[in-house]
Coordinates of C-alpha atoms in Angstrom, one line a residue:
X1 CA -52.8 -16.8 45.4
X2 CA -50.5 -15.0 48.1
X3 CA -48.0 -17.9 47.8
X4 CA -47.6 -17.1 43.8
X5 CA -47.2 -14.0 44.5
X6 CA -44.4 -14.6 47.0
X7 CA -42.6 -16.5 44.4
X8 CA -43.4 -14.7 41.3
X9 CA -41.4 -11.5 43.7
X10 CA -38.9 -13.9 44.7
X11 CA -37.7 -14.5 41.6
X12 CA -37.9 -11.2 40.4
X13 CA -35.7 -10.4 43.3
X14 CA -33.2 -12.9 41.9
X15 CA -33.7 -11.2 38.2
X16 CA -32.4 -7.7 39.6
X17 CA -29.5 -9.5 41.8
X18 CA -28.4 -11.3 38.7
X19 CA -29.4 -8.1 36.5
X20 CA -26.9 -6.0 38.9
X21 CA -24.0 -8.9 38.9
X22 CA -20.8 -7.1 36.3
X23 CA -20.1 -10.1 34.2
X24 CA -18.4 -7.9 31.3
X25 CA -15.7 -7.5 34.4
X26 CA -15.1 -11.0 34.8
X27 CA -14.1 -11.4 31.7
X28 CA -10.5 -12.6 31.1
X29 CA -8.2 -10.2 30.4
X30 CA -8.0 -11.5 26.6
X31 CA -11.5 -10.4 25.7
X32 CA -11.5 -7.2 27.6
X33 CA -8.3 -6.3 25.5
X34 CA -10.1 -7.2 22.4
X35 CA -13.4 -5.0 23.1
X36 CA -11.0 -1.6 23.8
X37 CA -8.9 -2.6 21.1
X38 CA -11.9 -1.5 18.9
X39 CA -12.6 1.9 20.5
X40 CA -11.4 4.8 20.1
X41 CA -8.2 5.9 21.9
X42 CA -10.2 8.8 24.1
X43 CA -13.1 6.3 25.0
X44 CA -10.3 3.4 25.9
X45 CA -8.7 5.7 28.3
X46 CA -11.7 6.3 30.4
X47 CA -12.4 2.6 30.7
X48 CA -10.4 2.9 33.4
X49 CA -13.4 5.2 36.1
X50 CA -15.4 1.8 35.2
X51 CA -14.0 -0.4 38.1
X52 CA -10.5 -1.4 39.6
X53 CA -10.7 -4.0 37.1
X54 CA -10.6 -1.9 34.6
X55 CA -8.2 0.5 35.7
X56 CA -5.2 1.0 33.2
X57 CA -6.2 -2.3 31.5
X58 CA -5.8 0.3 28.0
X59 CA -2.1 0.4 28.9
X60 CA -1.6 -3.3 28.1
X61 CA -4.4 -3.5 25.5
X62 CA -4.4 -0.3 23.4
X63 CA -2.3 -0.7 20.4
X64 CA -3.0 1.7 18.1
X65 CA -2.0 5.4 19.4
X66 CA -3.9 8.1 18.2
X67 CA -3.3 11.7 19.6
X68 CA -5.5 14.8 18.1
X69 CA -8.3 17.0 19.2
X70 CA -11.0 14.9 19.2
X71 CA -8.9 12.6 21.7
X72 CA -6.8 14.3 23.6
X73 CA -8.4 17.6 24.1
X74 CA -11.6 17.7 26.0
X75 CA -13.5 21.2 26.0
X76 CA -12.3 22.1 22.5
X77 CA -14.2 25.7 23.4
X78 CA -11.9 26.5 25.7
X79 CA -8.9 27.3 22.7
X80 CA -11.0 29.4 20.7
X81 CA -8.5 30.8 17.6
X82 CA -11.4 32.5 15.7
X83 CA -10.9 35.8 14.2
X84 CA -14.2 37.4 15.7
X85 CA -12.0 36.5 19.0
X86 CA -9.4 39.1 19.7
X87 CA -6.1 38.7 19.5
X88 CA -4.4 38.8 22.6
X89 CA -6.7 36.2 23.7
X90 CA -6.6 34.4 20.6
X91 CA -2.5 34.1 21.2
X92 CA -3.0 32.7 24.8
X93 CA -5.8 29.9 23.3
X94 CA -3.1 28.5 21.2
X95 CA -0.5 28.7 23.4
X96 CA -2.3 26.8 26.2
X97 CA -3.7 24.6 23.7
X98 CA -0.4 23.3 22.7
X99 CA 0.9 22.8 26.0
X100 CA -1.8 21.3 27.1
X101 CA -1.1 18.9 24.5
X102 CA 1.9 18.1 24.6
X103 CA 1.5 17.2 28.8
X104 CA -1.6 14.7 27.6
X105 CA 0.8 13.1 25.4
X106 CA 3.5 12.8 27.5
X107 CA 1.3 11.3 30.5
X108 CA -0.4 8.9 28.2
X109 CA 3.2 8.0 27.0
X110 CA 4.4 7.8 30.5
X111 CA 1.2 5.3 32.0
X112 CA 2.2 2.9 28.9
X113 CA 5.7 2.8 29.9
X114 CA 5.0 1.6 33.0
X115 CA 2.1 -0.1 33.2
X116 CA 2.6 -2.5 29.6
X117 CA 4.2 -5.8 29.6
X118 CA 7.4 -6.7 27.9
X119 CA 6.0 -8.4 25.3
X120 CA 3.7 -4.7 24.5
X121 CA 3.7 -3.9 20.5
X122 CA 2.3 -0.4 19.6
X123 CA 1.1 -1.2 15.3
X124 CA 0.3 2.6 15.0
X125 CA 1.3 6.2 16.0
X126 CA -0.6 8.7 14.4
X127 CA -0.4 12.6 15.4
X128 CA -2.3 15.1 14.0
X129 CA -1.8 18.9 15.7
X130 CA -0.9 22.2 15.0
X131 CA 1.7 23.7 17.6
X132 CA 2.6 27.3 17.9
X133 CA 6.2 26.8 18.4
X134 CA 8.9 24.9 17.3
X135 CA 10.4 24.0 20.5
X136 CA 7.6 21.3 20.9
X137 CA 9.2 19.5 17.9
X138 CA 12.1 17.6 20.1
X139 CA 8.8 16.5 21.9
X140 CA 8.1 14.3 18.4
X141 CA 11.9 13.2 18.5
X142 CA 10.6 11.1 21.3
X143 CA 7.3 10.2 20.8
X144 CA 8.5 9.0 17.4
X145 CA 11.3 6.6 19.7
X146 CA 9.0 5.1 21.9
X147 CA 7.1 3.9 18.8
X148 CA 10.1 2.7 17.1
X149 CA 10.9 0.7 19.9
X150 CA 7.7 -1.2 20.8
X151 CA 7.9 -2.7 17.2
X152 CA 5.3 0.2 15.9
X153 CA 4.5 -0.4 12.0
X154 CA 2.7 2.5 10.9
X155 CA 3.4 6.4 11.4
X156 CA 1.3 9.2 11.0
X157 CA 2.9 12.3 11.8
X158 CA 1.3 15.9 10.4
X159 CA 2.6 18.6 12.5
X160 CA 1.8 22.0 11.5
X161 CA 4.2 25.0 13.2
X162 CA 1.6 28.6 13.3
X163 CA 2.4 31.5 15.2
X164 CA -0.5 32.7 16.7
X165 CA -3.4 31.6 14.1
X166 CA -1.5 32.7 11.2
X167 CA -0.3 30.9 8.3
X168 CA 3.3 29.4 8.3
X169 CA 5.9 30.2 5.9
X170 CA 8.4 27.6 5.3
X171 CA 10.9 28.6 8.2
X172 CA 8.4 27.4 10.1
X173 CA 8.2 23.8 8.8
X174 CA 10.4 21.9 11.1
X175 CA 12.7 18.6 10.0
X176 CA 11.0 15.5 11.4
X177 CA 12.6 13.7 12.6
X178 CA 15.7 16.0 13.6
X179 CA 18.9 14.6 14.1
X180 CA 18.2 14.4 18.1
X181 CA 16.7 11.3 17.6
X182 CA 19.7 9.5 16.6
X183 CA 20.7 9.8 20.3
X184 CA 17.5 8.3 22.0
X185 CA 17.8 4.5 23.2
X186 CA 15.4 1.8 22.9
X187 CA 14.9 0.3 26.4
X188 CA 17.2 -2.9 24.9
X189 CA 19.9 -0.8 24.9
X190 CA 20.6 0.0 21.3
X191 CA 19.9 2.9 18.9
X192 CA 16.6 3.7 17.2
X193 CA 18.0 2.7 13.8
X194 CA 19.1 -0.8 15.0
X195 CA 14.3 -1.2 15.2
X196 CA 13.2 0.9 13.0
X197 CA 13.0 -2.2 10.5
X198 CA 9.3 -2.7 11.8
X199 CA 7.8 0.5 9.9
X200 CA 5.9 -0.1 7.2
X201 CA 3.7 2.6 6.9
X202 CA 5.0 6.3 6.7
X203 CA 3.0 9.3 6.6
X204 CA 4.3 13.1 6.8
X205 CA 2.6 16.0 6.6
X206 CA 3.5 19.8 6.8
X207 CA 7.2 18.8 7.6
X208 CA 10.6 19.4 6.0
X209 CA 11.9 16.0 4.4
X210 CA 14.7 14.7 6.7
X211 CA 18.3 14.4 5.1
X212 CA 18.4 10.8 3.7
X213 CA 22.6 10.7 5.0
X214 CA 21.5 10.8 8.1
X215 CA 18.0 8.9 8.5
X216 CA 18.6 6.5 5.0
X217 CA 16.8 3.7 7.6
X218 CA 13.7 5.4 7.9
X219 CA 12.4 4.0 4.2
X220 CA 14.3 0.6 4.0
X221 CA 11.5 -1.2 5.3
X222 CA 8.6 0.9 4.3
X223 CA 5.8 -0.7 1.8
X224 CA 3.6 2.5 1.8
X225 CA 5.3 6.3 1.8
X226 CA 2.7 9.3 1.9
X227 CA 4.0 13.0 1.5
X228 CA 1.4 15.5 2.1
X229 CA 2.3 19.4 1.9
X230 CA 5.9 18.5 2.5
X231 CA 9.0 20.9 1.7
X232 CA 10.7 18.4 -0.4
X233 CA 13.9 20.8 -0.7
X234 CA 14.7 19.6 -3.6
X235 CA 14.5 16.9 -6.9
X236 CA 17.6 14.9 -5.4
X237 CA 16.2 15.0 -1.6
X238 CA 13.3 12.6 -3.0
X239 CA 15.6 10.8 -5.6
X240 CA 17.4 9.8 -2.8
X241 CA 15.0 8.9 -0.5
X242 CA 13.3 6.5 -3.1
X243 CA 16.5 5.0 -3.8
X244 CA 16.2 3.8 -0.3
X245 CA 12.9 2.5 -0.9
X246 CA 13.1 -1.2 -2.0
X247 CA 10.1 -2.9 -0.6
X248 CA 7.6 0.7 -1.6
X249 CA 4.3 -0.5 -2.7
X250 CA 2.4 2.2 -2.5
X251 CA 3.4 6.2 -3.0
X252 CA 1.1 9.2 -2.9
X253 CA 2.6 12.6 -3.0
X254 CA 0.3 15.5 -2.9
X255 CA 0.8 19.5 -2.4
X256 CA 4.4 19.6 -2.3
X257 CA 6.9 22.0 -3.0
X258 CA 10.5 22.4 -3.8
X259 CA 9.7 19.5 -6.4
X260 CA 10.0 20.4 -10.3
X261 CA 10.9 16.9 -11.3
X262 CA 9.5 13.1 -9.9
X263 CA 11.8 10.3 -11.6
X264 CA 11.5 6.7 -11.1
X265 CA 13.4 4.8 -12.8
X266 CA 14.9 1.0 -12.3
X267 CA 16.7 -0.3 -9.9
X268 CA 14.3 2.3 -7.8
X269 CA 11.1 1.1 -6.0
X270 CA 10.8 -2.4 -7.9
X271 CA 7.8 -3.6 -5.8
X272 CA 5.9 0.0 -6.7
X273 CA 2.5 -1.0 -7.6
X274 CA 0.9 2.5 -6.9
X275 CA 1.4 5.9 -7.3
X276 CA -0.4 9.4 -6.8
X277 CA 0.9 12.7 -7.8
X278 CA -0.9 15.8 -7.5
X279 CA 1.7 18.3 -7.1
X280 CA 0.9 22.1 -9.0
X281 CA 4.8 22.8 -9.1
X282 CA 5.6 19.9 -10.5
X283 CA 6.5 19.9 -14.3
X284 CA 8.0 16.6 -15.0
X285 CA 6.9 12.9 -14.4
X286 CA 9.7 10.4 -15.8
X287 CA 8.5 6.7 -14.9
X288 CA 10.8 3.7 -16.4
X289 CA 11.4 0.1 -15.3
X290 CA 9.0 0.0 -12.5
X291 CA 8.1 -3.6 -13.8
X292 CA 5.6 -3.6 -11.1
X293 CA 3.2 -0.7 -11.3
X294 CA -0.2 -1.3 -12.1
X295 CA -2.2 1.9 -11.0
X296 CA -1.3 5.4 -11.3
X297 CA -3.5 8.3 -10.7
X298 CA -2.5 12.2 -11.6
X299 CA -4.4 15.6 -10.5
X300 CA -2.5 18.8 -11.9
X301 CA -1.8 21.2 -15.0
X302 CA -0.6 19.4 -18.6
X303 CA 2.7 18.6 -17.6
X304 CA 5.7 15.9 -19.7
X305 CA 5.1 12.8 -19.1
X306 CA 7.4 10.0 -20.1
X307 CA 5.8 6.2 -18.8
X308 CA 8.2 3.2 -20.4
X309 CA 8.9 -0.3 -19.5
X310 CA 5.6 -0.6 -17.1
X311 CA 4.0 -3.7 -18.9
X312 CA 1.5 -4.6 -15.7
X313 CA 0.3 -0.7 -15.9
X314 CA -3.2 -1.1 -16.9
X315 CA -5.0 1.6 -14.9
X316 CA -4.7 5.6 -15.5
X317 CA -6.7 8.0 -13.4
X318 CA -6.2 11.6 -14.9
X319 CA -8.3 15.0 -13.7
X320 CA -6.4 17.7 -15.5
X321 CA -7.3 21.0 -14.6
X322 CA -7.0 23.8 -17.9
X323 CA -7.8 27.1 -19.0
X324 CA -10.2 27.7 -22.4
X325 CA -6.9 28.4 -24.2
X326 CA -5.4 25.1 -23.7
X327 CA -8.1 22.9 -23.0
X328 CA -6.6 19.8 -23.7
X329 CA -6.8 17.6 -20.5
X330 CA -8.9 15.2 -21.8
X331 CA -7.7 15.3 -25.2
X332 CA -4.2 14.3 -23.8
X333 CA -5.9 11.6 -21.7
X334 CA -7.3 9.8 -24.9
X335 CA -4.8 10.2 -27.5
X336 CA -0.8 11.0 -25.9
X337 CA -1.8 8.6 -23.0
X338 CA -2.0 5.6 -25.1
X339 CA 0.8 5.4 -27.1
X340 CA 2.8 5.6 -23.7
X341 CA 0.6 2.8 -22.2
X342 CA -1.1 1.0 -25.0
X343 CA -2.2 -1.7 -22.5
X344 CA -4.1 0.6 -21.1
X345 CA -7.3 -1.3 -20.1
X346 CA -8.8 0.6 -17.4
X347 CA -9.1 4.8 -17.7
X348 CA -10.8 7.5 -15.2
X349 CA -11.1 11.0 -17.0
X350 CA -12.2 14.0 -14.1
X351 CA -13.5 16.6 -16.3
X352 CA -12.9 20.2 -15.0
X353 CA -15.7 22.8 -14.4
X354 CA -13.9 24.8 -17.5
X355 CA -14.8 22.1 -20.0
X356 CA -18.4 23.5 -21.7
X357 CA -17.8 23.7 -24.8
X358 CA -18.3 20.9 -27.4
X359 CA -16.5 18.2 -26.9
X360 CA -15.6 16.7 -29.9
X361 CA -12.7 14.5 -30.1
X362 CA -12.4 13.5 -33.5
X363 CA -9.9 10.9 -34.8
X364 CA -8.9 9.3 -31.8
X365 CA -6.4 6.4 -31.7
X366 CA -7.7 3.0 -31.3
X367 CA -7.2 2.1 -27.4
X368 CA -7.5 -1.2 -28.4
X369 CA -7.0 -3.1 -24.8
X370 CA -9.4 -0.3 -23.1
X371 CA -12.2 -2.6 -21.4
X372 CA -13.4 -0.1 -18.5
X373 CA -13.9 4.1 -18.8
X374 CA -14.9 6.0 -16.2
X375 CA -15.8 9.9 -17.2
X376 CA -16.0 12.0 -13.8
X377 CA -18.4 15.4 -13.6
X378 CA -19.6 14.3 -17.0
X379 CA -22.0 16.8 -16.9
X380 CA -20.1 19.3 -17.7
X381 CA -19.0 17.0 -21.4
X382 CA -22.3 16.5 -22.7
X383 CA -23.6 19.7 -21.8
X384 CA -24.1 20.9 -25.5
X385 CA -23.4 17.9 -27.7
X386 CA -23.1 13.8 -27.6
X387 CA -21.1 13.5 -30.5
X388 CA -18.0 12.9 -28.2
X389 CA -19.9 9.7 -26.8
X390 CA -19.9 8.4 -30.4
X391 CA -15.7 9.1 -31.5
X392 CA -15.4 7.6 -27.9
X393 CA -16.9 4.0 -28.5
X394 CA -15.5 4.3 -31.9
X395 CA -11.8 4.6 -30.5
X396 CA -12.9 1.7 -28.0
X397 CA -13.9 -1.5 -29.7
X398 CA -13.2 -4.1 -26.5
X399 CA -14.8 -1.2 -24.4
X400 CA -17.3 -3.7 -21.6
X401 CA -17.9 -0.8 -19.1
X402 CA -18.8 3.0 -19.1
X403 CA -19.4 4.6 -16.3
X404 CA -20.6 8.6 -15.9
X405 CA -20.5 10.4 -13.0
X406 CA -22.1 13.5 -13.1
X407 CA -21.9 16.7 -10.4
X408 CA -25.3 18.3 -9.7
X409 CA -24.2 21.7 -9.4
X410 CA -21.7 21.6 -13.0
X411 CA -25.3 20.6 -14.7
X412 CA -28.1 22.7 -14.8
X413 CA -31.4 22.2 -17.4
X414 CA -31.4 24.5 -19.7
X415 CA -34.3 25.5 -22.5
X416 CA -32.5 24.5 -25.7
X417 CA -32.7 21.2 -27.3
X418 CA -29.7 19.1 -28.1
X419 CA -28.1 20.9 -31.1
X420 CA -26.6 17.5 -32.9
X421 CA -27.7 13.9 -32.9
X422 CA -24.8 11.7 -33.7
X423 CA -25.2 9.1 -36.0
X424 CA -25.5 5.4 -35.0
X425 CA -22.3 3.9 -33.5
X426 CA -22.8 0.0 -32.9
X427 CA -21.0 -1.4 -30.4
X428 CA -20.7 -4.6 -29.7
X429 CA -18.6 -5.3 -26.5
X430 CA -20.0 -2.9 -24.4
X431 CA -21.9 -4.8 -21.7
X432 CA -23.0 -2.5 -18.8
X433 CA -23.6 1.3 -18.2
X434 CA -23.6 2.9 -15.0
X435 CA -25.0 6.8 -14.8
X436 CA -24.7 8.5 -11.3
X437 CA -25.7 12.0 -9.7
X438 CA -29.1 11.7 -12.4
X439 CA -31.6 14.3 -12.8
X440 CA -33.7 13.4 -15.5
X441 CA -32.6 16.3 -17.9
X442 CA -33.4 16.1 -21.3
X443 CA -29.5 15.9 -22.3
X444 CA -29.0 13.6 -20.2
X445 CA -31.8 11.1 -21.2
X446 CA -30.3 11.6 -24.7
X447 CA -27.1 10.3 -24.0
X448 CA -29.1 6.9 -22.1
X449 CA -31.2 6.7 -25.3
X450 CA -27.9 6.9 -27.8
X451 CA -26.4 3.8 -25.8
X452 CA -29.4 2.0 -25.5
X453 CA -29.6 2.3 -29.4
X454 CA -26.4 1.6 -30.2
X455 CA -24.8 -0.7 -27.9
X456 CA -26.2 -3.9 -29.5
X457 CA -24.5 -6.3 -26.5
X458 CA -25.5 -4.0 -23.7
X459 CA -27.1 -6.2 -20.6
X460 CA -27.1 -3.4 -17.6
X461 CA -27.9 0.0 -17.2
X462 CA -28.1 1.5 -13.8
X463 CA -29.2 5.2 -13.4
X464 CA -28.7 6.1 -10.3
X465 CA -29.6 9.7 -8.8
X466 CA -26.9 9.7 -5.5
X467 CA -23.7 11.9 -7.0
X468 CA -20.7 9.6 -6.7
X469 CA -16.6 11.5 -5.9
X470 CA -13.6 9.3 -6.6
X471 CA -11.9 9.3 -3.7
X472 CA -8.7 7.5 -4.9
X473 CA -7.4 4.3 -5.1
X474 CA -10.5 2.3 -6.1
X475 CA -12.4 4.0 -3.0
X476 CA -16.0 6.7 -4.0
X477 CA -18.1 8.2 -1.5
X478 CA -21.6 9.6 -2.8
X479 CA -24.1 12.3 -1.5
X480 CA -27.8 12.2 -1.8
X481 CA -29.7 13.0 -4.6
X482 CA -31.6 16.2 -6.0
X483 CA -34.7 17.2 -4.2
X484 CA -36.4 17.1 -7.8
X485 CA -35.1 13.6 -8.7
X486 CA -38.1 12.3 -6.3
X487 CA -40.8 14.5 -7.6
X488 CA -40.8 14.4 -11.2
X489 CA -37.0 13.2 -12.3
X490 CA -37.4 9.5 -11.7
X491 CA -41.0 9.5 -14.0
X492 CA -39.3 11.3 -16.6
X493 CA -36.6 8.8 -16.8
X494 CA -38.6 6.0 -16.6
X495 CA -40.9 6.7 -19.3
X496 CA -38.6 7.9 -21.8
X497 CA -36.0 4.9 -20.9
X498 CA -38.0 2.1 -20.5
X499 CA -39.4 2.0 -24.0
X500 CA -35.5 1.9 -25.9
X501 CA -34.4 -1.0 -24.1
X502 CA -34.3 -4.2 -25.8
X503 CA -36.0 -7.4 -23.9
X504 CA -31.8 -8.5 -23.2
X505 CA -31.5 -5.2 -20.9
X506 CA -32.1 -5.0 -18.0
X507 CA -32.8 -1.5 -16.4
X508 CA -32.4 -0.7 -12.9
X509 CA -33.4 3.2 -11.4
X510 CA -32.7 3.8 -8.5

């Protein structure tokens, strides 16, 4: 009996040796390099108080860069800039919160220079900051180089200018990069234009676009170009930047100014495949010969639009915000839109919180290719009437998918009835429903019913209670769904629903 017991505390002596023995240390390098490579930038850095093994292994294993608040500034409470702080000390905050930085930067810059092999590659510099002066910006000049030079591919630079917790005006935004960097060497000796061929991947934000005589090399290589809030100075400034831009895939321009006019037209941007544009000044969009482009995706006022010679374009995504005088967003969507892009086989309407009134789009051309619509906040459409459902599947005989997305809080039950019941529609292509952000509200049971009546070839209908936002490009986020949706919403629907659909449907509720 003692003897067991000697052994049985033996080995758990040789459990705890073992249990305190580092083996994530003796690791080879390789491995350790991959497991920072997947943390954050802040959390790779302090790797290094683990062990002398670990010290500065981030320097030689860290490849994407990432410099912000959450990363580079530790006790964020310390630069208070609220306005129930006063403002002397609100002035210091910033101040010291922008030096302090810009000297984290620079350190984190300097430990990679001289602790990364030859051989180092950065893939991505990303800085996101708001400074309080502009003599900071020949700071970026820099920080830009020693990503250029170490082969970087993607750049994220949005640098707002504030003095002192105020809002800029545009003498404030500064152009990045300034002509300074022309000057800076890469440590082979040769100018930043002879490397910057490696960037593919351009962000700016809250800048002044750069003068494309002097930095035409920026956008040769580039395959993805995103201008957020930028002072675009003016229609030729972008012309000629996307003249430069013969490998651009992808293009999303959003809040700028200075721009009354986006044309792209061939030889410019033949590999363009997507492009963005929510921009309020802008009044004119001109797209011809961009053989290539197959999504494009608008937010904004009723503006001219002119699309020609884009066969492969076969995916619109509109949200046009009106007034009640000219509420003619969606009208535009479904009846000008097509006969610019009759091969139009994919279309995402964002209805606006303005549109309340009927909805009756009567007459509507045939989109005769459309296979997929998507109606965003469609709450707010079939808040009074569900004849627009019915001119809708009339104008789209090949339609196979219909998707509605409603918001919560653009939908609210109301006492009346549904004033007008459409008469019967058949469709015969349309194979699957989807219905997001449901309630269980009478009008929007109706709608279900209608397409469970009519669409003789339906297979799928999904009701699903979680509100779903288009984020863009193909990506939706959702939110959870309405404290009543798990109380009496769900029954509703499911004993109202379940007796229209044919034995062929099948009916999920989520």
């Amino acid at each position: 009996m003692a003897m067991d017991h000697i052994i049985h505390a033996s080995k758990q002596e040789r459990m705890d040796q073992e249990n305190q023995v580092d083996r994530i240390s003796h690791l080879p390098d390789g491995i350790l390099g991959t497991i920072i490579s997947l943390l954050t930038m802040r959390e790779a850095v302090r790797t290094s108080v683990l062990s002398t093994r670990w010290r500065n292994l981030w320097t030689r294993s860290l490849t994407n860069l990432v410099f912000d608040d959450d990363n580079v500034l530790l006790l964020k409470r310390e630069y208070s800039d609220g306005f129930d702080v006063p403002y002397s000390q609100r002035k210091g905050n910033l101040w010291r919160k922008t030096t302090d930085f810009v000297t984290s930067v620079n350190q984190c810059l300097l430990m990679l220079k001289l602790n990364n092999l030859p051989n180092y590659k950065i893939k991505k510099l990303k800085i996101h900051f708001f400074f309080n002066s502009k003599k900071y910006c020949s700071r970026l000049d820099y920080w830009f180089a020693f990503a250029i030079a170490r082969g970087a591919e993607e750049l994220d630079h949005s640098v707002l200018v504030i003095k002192y917790c105020r809002s800029p005006d545009e003498d404030e935004l500064s152009a990045f990069p300034s002509e300074d960097v022309l000057l800076i060497s890469t440590p082979d000796g040769h100018g930043i234009s002879a490397r910057v061929s490696s960037l593919k991947c351009l962000r700016l934000g809250h800048n002044r676009l750069p003068d494309l005589r002097t930095y035409d090399f920026i956008f040769k290589g580039l395959k993805t170009l995103d201008l957020d809030s930028l002072d675009m100075v003016s229609d030729e400034h972008l012309h000629n930047v996307l003249s430069c831009c013969s490998f651009l895939e992808w293009l999303s321009i959003r809040d700028c100014y200075n721009l009354s006019k986006l044309s792209i037209e061939y030889p410019f941007c033949p590999h363009l495949r997507y492009l963005y544009i929510n921009c309020r000044r802008l009044r004119v969009i001109e797209v011809n010969g961009v053989f290539n482009l197959e999504k494009f995706e608008f937010s904004g006022t009723i503006i001219s639009f002119k699309f020609s010679n884009v066969p492969k374009l076969k995916t619109v995504f509109t949200r046009i915000f009106h007034s009640r005088k000219d509420g003619l967003g969606i009208i535009w969507s479904l009846t000008e839109l097509p006969t610019m892009v009759p091969q139009l086989e994919n279309l995402l309407l964002g209805c606006t919180r303005f549109l309340e009134a009927e909805f009756n789009p009567e007459n509507l051309p045939t989109l005769g290719n459309l296979k997929h619509l998507t109606v965003l906040e469609s709450g707010s459409v079939y808040k009074r009437s569900l004849m627009w459902i019915m001119n809708v599947l009339k104008a789209c005989p090949l339609l196979e998918r219909l998707e509605l997305h409603q918001r919560i809080d653009n939908y609210k039950e109301g006492s009346e009835e549904v004033n007008h019941r459409p008469p019967k529609c058949p469709h015969e292509n349309l194979k699957e429903v989807l219905v997001s952000g449901a309630c269980g509200y009478v009008r929007e049971i109706e709608i279900e019913i209608y397409l469970l009546n009519n669409a003789v070839g339906l297979k799928k209908l999904t009701i699903d209670p979680r509100p779903r936002v288009y984020s863009g490009d193909g990506t939706w986020g959702s939110s959870e769904a309405i404290a009543s949706w798990v109380t009496e919403g769900r029954d509703r629907v499911s004993q109202l629903i379940l007796g229209e659909a044919g034995p062929n449907v099948e009916v999920f509720i989520l």
